[in-house]
Structures are given as C-alpha cells and as structure tokens.
PDB file of C-alpha atoms and ligand atoms in Angstrom:
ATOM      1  CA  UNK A   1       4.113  -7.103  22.812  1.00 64.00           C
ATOM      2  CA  UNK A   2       1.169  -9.110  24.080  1.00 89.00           C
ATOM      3  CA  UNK A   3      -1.731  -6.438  23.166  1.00 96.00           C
ATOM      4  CA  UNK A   4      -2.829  -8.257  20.084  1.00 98.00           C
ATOM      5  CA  UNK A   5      -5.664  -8.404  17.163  1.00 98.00           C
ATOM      6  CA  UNK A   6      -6.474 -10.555  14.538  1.00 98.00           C
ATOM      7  CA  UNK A   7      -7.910  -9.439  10.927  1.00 98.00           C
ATOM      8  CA  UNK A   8      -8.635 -12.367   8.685  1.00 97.00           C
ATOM      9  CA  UNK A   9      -9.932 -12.981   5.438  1.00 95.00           C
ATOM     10  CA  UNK A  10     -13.325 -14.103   5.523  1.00 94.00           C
ATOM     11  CA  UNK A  11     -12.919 -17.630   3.774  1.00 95.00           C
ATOM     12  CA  UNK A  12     -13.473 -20.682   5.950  1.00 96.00           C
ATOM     13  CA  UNK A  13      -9.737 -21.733   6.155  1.00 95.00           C
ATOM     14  CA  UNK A  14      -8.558 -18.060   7.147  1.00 96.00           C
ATOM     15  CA  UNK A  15     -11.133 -17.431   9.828  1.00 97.00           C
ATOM     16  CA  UNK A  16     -10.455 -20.854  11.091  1.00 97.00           C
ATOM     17  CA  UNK A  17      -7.075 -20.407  11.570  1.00 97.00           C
ATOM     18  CA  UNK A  18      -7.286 -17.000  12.768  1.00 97.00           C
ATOM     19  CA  UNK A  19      -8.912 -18.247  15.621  1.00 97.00           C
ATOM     20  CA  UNK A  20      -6.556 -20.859  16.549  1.00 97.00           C
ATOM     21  CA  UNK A  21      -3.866 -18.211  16.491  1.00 98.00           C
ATOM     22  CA  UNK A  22      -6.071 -16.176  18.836  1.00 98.00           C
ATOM     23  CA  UNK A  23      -6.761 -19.384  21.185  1.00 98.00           C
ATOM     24  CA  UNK A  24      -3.073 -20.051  21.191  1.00 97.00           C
ATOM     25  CA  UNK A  25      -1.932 -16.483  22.154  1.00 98.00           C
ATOM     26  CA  UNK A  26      -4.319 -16.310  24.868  1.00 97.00           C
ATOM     27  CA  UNK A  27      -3.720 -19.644  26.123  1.00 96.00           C
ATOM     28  CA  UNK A  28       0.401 -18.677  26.423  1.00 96.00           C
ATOM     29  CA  UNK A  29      -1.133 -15.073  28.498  1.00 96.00           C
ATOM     30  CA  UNK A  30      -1.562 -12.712  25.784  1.00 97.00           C
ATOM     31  CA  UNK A  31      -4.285 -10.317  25.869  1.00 97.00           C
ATOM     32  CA  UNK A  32      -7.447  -9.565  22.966  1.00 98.00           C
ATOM     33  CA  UNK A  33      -7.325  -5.930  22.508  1.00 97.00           C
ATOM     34  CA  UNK A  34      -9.368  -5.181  19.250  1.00 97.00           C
ATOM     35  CA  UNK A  35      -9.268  -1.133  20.953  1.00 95.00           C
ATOM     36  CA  UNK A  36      -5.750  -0.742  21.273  1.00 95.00           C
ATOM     37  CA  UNK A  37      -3.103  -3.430  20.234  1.00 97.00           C
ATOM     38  CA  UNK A  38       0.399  -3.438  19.632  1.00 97.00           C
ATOM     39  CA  UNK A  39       0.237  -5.896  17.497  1.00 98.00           C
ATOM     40  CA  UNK A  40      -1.919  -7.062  14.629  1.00 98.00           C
ATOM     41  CA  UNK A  41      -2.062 -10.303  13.385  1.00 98.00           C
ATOM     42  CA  UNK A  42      -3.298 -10.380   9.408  1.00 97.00           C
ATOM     43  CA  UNK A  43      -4.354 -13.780   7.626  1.00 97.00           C
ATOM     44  CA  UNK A  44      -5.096 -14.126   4.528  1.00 96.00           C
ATOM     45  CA  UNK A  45      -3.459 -12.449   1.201  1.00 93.00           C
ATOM     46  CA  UNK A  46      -1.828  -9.040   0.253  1.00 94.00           C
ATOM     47  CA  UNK A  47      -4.928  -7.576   0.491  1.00 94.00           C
ATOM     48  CA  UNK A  48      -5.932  -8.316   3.701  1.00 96.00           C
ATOM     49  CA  UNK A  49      -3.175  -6.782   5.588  1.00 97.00           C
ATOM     50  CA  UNK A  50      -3.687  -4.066   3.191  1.00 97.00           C
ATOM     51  CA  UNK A  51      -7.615  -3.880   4.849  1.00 97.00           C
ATOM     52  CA  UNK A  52      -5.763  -4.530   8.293  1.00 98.00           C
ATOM     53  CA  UNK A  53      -3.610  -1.500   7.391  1.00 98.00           C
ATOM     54  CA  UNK A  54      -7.095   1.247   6.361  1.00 98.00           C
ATOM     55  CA  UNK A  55      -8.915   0.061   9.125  1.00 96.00           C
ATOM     56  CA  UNK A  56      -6.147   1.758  11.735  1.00 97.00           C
ATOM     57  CA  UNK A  57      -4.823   4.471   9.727  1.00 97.00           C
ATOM     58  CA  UNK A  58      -5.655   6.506  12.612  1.00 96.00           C
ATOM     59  CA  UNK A  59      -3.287   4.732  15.266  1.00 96.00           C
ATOM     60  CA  UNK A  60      -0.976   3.250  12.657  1.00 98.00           C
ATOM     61  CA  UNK A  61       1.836   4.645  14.518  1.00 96.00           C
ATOM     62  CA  UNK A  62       0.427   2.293  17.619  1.00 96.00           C
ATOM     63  CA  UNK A  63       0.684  -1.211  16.114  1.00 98.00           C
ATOM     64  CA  UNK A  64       2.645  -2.894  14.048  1.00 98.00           C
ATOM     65  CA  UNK A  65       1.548  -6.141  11.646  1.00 98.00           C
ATOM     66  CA  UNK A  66       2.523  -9.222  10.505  1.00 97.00           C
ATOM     67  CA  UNK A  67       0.749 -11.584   8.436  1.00 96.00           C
ATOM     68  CA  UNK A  68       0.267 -15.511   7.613  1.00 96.00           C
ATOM     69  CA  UNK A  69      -0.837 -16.131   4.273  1.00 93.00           C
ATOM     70  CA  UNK A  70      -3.514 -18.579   3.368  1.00 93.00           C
ATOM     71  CA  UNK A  71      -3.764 -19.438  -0.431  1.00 74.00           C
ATOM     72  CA  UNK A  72      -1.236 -18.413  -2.807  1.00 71.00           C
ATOM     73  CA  UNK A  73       2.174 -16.499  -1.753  1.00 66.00           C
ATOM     74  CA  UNK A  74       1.631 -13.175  -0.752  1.00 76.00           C
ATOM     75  CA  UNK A  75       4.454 -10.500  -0.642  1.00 86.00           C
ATOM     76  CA  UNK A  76       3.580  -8.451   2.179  1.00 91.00           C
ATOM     77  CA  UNK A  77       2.863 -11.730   4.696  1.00 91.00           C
ATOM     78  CA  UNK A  78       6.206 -13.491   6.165  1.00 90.00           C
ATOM     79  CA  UNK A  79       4.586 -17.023   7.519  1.00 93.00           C
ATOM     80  CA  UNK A  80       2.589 -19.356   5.413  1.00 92.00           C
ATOM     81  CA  UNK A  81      -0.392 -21.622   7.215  1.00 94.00           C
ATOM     82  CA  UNK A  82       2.029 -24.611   7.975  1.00 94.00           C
ATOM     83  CA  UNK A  83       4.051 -22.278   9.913  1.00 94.00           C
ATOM     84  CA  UNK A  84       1.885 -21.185  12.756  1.00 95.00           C
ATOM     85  CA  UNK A  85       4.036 -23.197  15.318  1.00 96.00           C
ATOM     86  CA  UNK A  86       6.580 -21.197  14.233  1.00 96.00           C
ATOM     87  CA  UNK A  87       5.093 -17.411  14.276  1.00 96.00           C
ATOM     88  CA  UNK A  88       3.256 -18.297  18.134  1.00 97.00           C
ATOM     89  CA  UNK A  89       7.168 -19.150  18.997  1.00 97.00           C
ATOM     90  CA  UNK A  90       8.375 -16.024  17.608  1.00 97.00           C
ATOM     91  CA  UNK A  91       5.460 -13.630  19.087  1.00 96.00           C
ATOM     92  CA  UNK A  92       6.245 -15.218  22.146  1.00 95.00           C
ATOM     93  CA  UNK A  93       9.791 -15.623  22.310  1.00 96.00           C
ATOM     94  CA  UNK A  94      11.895 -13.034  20.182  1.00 95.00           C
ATOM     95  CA  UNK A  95      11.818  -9.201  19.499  1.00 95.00           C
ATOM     96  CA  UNK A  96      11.384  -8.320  16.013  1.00 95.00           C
ATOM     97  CA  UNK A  97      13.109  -6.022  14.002  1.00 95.00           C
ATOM     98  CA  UNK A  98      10.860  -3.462  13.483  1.00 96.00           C
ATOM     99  CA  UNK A  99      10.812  -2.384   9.167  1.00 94.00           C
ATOM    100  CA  UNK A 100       9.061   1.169   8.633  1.00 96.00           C
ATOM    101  CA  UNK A 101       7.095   1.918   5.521  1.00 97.00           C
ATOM    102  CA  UNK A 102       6.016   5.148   4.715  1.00 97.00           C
ATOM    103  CA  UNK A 103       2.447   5.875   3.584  1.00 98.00           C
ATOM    104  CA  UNK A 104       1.744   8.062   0.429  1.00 98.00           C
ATOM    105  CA  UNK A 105      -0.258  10.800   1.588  1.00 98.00           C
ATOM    106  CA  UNK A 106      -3.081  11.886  -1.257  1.00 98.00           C
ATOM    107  CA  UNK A 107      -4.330  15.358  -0.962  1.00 98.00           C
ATOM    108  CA  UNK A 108      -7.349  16.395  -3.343  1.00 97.00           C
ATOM    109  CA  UNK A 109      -8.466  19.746  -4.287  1.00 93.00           C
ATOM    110  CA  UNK A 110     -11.385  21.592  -5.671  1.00 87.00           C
ATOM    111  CA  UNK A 111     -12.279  25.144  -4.449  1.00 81.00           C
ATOM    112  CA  UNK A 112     -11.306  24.153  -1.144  1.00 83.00           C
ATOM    113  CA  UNK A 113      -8.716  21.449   0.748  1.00 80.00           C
ATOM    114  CA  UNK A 114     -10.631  17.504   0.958  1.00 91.00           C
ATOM    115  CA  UNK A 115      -9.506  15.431   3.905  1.00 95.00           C
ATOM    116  CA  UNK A 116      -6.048  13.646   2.812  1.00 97.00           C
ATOM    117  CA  UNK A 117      -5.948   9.940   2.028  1.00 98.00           C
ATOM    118  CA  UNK A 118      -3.487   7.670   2.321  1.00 98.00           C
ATOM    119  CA  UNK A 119      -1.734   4.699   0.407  1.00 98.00           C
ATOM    120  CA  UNK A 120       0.758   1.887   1.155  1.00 98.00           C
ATOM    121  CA  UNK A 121       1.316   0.347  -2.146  1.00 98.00           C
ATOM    122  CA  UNK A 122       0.171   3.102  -4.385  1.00 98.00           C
ATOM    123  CA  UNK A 123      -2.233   5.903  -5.716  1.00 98.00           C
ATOM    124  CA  UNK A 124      -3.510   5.683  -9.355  1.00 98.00           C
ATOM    125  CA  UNK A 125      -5.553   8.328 -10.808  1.00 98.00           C
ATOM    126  CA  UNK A 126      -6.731   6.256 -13.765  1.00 98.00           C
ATOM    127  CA  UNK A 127     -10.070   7.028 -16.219  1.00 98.00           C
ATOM    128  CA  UNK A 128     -11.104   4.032 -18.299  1.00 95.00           C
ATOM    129  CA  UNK A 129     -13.483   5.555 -20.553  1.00 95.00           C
ATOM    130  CA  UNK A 130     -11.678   8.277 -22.378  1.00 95.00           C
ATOM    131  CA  UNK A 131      -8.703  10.192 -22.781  1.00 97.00           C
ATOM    132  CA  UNK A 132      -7.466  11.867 -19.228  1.00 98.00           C
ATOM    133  CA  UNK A 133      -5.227  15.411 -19.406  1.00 98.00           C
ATOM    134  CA  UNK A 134      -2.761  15.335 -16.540  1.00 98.00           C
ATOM    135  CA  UNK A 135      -0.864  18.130 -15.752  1.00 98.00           C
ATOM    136  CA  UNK A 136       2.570  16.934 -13.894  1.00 98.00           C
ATOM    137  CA  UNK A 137       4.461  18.964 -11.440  1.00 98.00           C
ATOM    138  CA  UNK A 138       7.153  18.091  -9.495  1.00 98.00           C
ATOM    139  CA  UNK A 139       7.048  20.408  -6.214  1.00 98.00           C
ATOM    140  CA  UNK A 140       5.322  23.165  -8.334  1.00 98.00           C
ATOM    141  CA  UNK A 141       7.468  22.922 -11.029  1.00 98.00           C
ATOM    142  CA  UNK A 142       5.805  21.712 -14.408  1.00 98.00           C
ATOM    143  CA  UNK A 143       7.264  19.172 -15.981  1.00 98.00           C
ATOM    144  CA  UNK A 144       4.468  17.534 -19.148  1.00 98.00           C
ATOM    145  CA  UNK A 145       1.095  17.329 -19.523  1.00 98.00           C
ATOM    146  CA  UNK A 146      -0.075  13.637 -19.958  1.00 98.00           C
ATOM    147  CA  UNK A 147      -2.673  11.805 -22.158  1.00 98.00           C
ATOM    148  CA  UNK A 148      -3.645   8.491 -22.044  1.00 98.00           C
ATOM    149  CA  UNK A 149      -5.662   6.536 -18.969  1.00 98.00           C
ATOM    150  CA  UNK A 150      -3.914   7.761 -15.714  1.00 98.00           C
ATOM    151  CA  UNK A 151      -0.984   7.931 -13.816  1.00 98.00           C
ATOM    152  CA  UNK A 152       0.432   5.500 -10.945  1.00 99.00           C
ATOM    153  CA  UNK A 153       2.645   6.900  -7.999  1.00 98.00           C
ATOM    154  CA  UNK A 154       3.699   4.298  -5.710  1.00 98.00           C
ATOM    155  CA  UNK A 155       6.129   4.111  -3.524  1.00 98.00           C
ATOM    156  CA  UNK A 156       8.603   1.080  -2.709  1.00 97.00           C
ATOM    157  CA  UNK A 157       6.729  -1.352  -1.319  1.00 97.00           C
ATOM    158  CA  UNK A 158       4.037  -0.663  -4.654  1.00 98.00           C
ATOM    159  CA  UNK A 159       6.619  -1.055  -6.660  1.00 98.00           C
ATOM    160  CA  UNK A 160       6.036  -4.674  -7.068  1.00 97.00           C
ATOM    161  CA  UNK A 161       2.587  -4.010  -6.959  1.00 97.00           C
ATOM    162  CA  UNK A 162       0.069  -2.641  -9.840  1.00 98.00           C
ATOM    163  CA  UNK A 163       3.356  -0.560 -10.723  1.00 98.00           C
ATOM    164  CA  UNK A 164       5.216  -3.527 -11.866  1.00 98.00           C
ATOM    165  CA  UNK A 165       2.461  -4.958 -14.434  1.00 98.00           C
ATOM    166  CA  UNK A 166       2.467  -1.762 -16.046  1.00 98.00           C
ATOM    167  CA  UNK A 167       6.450  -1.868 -16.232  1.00 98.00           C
ATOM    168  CA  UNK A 168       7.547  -0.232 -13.417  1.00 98.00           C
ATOM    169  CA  UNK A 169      11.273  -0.433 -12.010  1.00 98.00           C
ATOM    170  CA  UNK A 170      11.102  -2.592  -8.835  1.00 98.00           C
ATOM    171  CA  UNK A 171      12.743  -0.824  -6.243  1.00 98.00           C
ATOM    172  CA  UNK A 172      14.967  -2.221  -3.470  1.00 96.00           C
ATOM    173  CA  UNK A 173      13.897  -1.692  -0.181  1.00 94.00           C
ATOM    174  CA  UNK A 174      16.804   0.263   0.993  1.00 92.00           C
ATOM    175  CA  UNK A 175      16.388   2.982  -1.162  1.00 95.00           C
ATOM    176  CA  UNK A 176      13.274   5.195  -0.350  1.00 95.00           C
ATOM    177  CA  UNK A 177      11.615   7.016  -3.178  1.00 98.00           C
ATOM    178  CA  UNK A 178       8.095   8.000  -5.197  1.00 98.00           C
ATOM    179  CA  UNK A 179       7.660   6.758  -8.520  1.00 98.00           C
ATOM    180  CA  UNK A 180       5.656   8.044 -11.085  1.00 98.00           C
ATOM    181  CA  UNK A 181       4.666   4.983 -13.892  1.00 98.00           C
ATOM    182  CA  UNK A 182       2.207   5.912 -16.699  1.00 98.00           C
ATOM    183  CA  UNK A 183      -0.650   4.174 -17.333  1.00 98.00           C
ATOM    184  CA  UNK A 184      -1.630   3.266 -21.355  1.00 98.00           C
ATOM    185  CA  UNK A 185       0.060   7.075 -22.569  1.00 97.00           C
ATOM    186  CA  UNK A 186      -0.565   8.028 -25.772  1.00 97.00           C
ATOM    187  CA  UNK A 187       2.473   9.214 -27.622  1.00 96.00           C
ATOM    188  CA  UNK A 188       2.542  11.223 -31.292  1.00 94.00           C
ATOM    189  CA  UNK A 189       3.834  14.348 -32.412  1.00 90.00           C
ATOM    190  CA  UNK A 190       0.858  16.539 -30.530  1.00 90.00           C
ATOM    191  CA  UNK A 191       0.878  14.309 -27.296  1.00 91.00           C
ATOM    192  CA  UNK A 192       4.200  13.996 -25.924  1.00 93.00           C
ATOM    193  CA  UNK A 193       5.139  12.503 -21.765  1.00 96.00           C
ATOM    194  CA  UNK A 194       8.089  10.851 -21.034  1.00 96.00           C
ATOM    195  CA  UNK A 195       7.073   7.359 -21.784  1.00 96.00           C
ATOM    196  CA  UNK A 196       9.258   5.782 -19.197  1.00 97.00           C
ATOM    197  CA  UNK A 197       8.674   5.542 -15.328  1.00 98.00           C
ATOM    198  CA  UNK A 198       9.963   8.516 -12.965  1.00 98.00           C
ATOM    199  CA  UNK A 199      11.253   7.738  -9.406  1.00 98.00           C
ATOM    200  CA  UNK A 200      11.883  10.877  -7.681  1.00 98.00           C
ATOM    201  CA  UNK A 201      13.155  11.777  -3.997  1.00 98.00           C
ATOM    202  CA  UNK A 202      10.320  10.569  -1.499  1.00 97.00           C
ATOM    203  CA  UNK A 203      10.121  14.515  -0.558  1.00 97.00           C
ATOM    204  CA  UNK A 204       8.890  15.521  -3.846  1.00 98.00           C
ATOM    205  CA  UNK A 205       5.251  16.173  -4.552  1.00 98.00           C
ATOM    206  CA  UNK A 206       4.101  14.925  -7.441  1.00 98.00           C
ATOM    207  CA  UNK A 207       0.791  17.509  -7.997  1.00 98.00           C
ATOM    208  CA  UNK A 208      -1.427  15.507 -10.738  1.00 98.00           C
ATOM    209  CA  UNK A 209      -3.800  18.991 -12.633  1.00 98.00           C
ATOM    210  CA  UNK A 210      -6.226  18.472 -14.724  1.00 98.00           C
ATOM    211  CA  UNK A 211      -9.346  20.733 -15.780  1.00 96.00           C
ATOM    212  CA  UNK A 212     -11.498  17.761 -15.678  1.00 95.00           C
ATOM    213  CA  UNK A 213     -11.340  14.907 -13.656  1.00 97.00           C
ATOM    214  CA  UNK A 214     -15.057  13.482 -14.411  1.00 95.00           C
ATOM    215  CA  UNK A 215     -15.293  10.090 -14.685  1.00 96.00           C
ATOM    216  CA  UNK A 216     -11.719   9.390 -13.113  1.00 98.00           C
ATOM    217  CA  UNK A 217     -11.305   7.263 -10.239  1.00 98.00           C
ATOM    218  CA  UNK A 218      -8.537   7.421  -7.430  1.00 98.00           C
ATOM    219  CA  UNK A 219      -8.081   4.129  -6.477  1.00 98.00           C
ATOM    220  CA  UNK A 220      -5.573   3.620  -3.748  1.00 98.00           C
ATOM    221  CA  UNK A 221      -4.540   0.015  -2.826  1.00 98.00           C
ATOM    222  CA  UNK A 222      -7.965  -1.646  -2.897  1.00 97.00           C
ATOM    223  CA  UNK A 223     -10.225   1.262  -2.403  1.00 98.00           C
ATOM    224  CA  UNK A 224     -11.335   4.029  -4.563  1.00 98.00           C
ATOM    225  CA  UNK A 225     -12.817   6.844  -4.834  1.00 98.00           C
ATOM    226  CA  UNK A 226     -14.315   9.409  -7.480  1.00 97.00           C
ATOM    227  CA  UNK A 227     -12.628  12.575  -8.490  1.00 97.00           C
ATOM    228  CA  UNK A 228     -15.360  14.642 -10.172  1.00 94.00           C
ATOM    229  CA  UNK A 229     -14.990  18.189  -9.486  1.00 94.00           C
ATOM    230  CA  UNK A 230     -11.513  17.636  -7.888  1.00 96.00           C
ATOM    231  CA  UNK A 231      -8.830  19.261 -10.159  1.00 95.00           C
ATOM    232  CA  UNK A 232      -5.775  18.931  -8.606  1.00 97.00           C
ATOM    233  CA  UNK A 233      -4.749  15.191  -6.818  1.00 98.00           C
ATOM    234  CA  UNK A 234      -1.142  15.908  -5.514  1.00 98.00           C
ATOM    235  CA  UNK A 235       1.007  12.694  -3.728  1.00 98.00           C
ATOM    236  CA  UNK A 236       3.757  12.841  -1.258  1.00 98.00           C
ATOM    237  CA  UNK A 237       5.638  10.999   1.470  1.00 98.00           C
ATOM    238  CA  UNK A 238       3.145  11.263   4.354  1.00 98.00           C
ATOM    239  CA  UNK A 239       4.891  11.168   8.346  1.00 96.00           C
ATOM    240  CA  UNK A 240       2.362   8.293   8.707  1.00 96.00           C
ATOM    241  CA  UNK A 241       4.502   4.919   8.327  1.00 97.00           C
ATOM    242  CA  UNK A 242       3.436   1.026   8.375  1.00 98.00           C
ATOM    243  CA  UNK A 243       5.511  -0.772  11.399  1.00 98.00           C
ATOM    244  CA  UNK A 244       6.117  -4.300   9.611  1.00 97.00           C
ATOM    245  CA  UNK A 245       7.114  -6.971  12.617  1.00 96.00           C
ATOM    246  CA  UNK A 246       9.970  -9.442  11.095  1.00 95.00           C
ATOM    247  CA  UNK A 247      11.098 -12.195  13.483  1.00 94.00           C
ATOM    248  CA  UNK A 248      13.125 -13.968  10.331  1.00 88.00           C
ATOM    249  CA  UNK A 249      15.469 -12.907   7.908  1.00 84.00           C
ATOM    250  CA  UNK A 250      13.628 -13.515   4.450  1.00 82.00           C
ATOM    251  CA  UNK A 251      16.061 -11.552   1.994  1.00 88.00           C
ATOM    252  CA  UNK A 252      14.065  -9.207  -0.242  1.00 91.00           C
ATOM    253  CA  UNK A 253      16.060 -11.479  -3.428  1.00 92.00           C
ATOM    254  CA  UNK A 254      13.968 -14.456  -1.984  1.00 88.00           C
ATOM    255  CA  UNK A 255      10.566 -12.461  -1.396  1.00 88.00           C
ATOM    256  CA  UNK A 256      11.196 -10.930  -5.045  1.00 92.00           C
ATOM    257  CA  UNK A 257      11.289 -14.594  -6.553  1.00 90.00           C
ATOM    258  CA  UNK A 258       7.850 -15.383  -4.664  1.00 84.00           C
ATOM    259  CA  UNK A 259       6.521 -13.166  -7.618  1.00 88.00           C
ATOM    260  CA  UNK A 260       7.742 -14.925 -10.338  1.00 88.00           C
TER     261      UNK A 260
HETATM  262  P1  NAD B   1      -5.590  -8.272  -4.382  1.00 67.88           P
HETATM  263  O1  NAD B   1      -5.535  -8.135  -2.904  1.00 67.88           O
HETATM  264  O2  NAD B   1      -6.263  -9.426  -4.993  1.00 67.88           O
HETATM  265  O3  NAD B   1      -4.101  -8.194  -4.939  1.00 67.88           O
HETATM  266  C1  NAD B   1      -3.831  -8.339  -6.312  1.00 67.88           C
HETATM  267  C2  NAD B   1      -2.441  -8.944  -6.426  1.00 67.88           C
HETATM  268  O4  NAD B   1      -1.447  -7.973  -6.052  1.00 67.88           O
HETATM  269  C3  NAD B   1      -2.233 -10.155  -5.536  1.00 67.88           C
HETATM  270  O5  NAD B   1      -1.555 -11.126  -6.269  1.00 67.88           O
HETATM  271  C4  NAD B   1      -1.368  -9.614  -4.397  1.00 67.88           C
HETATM  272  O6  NAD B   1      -0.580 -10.627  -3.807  1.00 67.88           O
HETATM  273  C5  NAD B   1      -0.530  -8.602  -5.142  1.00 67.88           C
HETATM  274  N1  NAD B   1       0.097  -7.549  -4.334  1.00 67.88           N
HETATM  275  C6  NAD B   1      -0.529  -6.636  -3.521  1.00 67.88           C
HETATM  276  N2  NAD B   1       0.396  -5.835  -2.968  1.00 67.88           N
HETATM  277  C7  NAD B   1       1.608  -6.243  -3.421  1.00 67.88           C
HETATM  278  C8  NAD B   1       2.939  -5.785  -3.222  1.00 67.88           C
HETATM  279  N3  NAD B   1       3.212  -4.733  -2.458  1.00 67.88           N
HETATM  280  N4  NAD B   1       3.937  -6.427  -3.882  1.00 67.88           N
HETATM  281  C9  NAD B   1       3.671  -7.489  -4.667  1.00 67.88           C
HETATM  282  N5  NAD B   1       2.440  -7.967  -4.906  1.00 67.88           N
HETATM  283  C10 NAD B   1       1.425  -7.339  -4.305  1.00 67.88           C
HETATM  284  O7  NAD B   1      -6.195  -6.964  -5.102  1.00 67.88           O
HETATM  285  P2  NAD B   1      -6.980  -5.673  -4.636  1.00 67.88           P
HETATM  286  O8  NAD B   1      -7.532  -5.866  -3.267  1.00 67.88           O
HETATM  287  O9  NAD B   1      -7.868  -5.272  -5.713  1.00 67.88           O
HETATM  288  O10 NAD B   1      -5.839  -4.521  -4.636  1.00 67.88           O
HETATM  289  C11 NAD B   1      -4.845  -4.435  -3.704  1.00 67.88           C
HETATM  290  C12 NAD B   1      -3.514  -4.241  -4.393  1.00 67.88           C
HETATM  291  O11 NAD B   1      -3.377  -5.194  -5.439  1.00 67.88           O
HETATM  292  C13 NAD B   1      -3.344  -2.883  -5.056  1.00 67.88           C
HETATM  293  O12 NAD B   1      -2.637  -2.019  -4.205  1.00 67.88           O
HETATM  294  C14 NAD B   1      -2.564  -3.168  -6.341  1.00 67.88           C
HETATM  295  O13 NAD B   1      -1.203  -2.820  -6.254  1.00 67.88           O
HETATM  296  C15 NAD B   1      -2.631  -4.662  -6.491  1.00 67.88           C
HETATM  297  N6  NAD B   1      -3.284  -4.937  -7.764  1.00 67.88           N
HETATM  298  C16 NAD B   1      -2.488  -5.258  -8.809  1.00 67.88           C
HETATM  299  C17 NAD B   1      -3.049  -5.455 -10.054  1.00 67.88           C
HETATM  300  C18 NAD B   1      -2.168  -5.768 -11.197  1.00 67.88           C
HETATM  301  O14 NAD B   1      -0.987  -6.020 -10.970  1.00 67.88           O
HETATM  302  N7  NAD B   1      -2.669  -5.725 -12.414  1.00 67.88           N
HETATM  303  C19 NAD B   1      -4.426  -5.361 -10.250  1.00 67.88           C
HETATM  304  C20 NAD B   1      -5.212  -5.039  -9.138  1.00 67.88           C
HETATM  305  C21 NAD B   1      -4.607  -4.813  -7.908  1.00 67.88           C
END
C-alpha cells in the first residue's frame, strides 16, 4: 500500500502531526492520493476515523484505515502520538492483517423508498421530548411495540459504544451480530417491551414502525438526521464493510480495559 490520505482532527496537535506523518511517508516514496487511496491515515479520536469512515462510504470497499490517537485513548485507533516511529515502520515494512467490519445499513420509509444510510457503531432512533411508539419486527415478524425515548441497534464494534452506557452486552469481536438495546423504556402493566437488550443474527432486519416519527431524530454515529414523515426505519447488515489495517496484535481483552 503506498496510495495514502490523511484525515485529522482539526486541533493544533492533530493537524501538526498529521502532517509530519504525511512528510514522512512521502519522504520514504509513498504517494498523496486524497482521490483514490488505499490507505487512510486517521488522527485524532473515535470520532474522527468515524468522519474518515462517512466521508468514503462510497469507495469504502477501496481503502482501508488506521488511526493514531491524539488526546485520550480511543478504541477504534491502534497507535498513540508517541508511537509514530513505530506506525511509519509498520506502513512501510509489514502487511497488515486486514479486520472487516460490517456497516449497518439504515433504510427509511414514507410513501416511497429514501436513499439508505449507513452506520459503523450504531443507529439510534431516539425522541427526547416525548413518549416514542415503536413497533419492532424482526424480519417481518412482530415481536412488541415499545414506549419510552428510542431504540439503539448497533452492531459489534457499537457495542462498546453509546450501546454500552445504556447497558448493552459488549460483544466479542468474533461473534458477528445486531443488537437491539432500549433506550429509557417505560414499563407498567399497559406498556410492556422486553426490558433487556436483544442481539439477533446479523441477517435479521430489525424494521423500527411507528405512526409518528415527528420530532425523532436518527442519529447514526455522529450524524443525524430527522425522521418526520418517515414511518418505518428498518436496520440490517449492509455488504458495505470497514477494512481496519492492524500491523500489531492488541488483544480485544487489552483494548476492552482502555475503556475502563
Ligand atoms: P465522540 O467522537 O466524542 O465519542 C464519544 C465517546 O465514544 C468517546 O469517548 C469515544 O472514544 C467513544 N467511542 C466511539 N466509538 C466507540 C467504540 N466503537 N467503542 C468504544 N468507544 C467508542 O462523539 P460523537 O462524535 O458525538 O459520536 C460518535 C460516537 O460516540 C457515536 O457512534 C456513539 O456511539 C458515541 N457516543 C457515545 C455516547 C455515550 O456513551 N453516552 C454519547 C455520544 C456519543
């Protein structure tokens, strides 16, 4: 790989050492390709190769990432700013084994089909200001209707994302799968859910009904967007998958006790 890009987070210290990174690289031969590169180089936090991720979700199956971070730990960044000597070495000398995430694909409906949108950590159809109906089927197949704020379905990377502050299972990384984590339910004798989180096969669709979405936002990873006049939001393993670059062996026990 020697096609490469650089997305950085736009405080001093990240957009400083972004561009050493990029002098280094093209110093040892490699070649700036903002266009077309096989690999992308994020710095900064979670959410920046997050942004790194959106902004080529149309040739995501062309690049693959990795990521320094600069301030605290992040989860989804291997290197941290004192070791840059280390990631030019391993760009330049080794082949990485290649990890493969899929992205949640979001489909939205009203009277006709809205452009799909997609998610690495998770999709949260969430309304803040009062009580949202959710009708939940699992491939067509009704299974309760929710009250309460919203619903989160995130997949396994997510799962130690947004999912786990609202008590989510974490899920290992060898094990592939959906889950569905409520978000402040309301439970009596007339509104009943299942209170706990749901992790289904990644091939289910979870299909999210509702006869009014107004005033509910969609917010997937760090964008959102509104859902008036939608009434159907349905989630499901999209072909589209996030190539993660790892040139070291960080167990996912160690990256798990970066979090707490
Ligand atoms: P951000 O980039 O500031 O991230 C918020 C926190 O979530 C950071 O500590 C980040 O390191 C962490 N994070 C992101 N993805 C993670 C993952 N896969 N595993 C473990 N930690 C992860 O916030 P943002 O730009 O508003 O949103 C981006 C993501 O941040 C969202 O996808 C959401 O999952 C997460 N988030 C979490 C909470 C929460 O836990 N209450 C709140 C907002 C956002």
């Amino acid at each position: 790989m020697e096609r490469f890009t650089i997305t950085t987070r736009v405080d001093e210290q990240s957009k400083q050492l972004g561009e050493q990174v990029k002098e280094r690289l093209l110093h040892l031969g490699w070649m700036y390709d903002d266009q077309s590169p096989e690999i992308l180089i994020s710095v900064g936090g979670d959410g920046t190769m997050l942004h790194a991720v959106h902004q080529r979700i149309d040739m995501i199956d062309q690049v693959v990432f990795v990521g320094i971070h600069t301030g605290t730990l992040g989860f989804l960044t291997d290197y941290a700013v004192s070791e840059v000597d280390q990631l030019i070495e391993d760009l330049t000398t080794k082949s990485p084994k290649i990890d493969q995430v899929f992205l949640i694909q979001i489909n939205r409906k009203n009277h006709r089909d809205l452009p799909p949108l997609f998610a690495l950590n998770e999709a949260r159809v969430e309304n803040i200001i009062k009580t949202q109906r959710i009708e939940v089927f699992l491939n067509d197949e009704y299974l309760e209707t929710f009250r309460g704020n919203g619903l989160c379905i995130s997949g396994q990377l997510g799962s130690t994302a947004y999912n786990r502050s609202i008590a989510g299972a974490v899920i290992m990384p060898d094990f592939a799968a959906l889950q569905m984590t409520e978000i402040a339910g309301i439970h009596h004798q007339l509104s009943k859910s299942l209170g706990s989180p749901l992790i289904v096969s990644p091939d289910t669709k979870i299909k999210l009904k509702s006869d009014s979405y107004y005033d509910t936002i969609l917010a997937y990873d760090h964008l959102h967007v509104r859902l008036d006049g939608i009434n159907e939001v349905t989630c499901s393993r999209s072909d589209k998958c996030v190539k993660f670059a790892r040139y070291r062996k960080t167990s996912y026990i160690q990256r798990l006790h970066s979090l707490y």
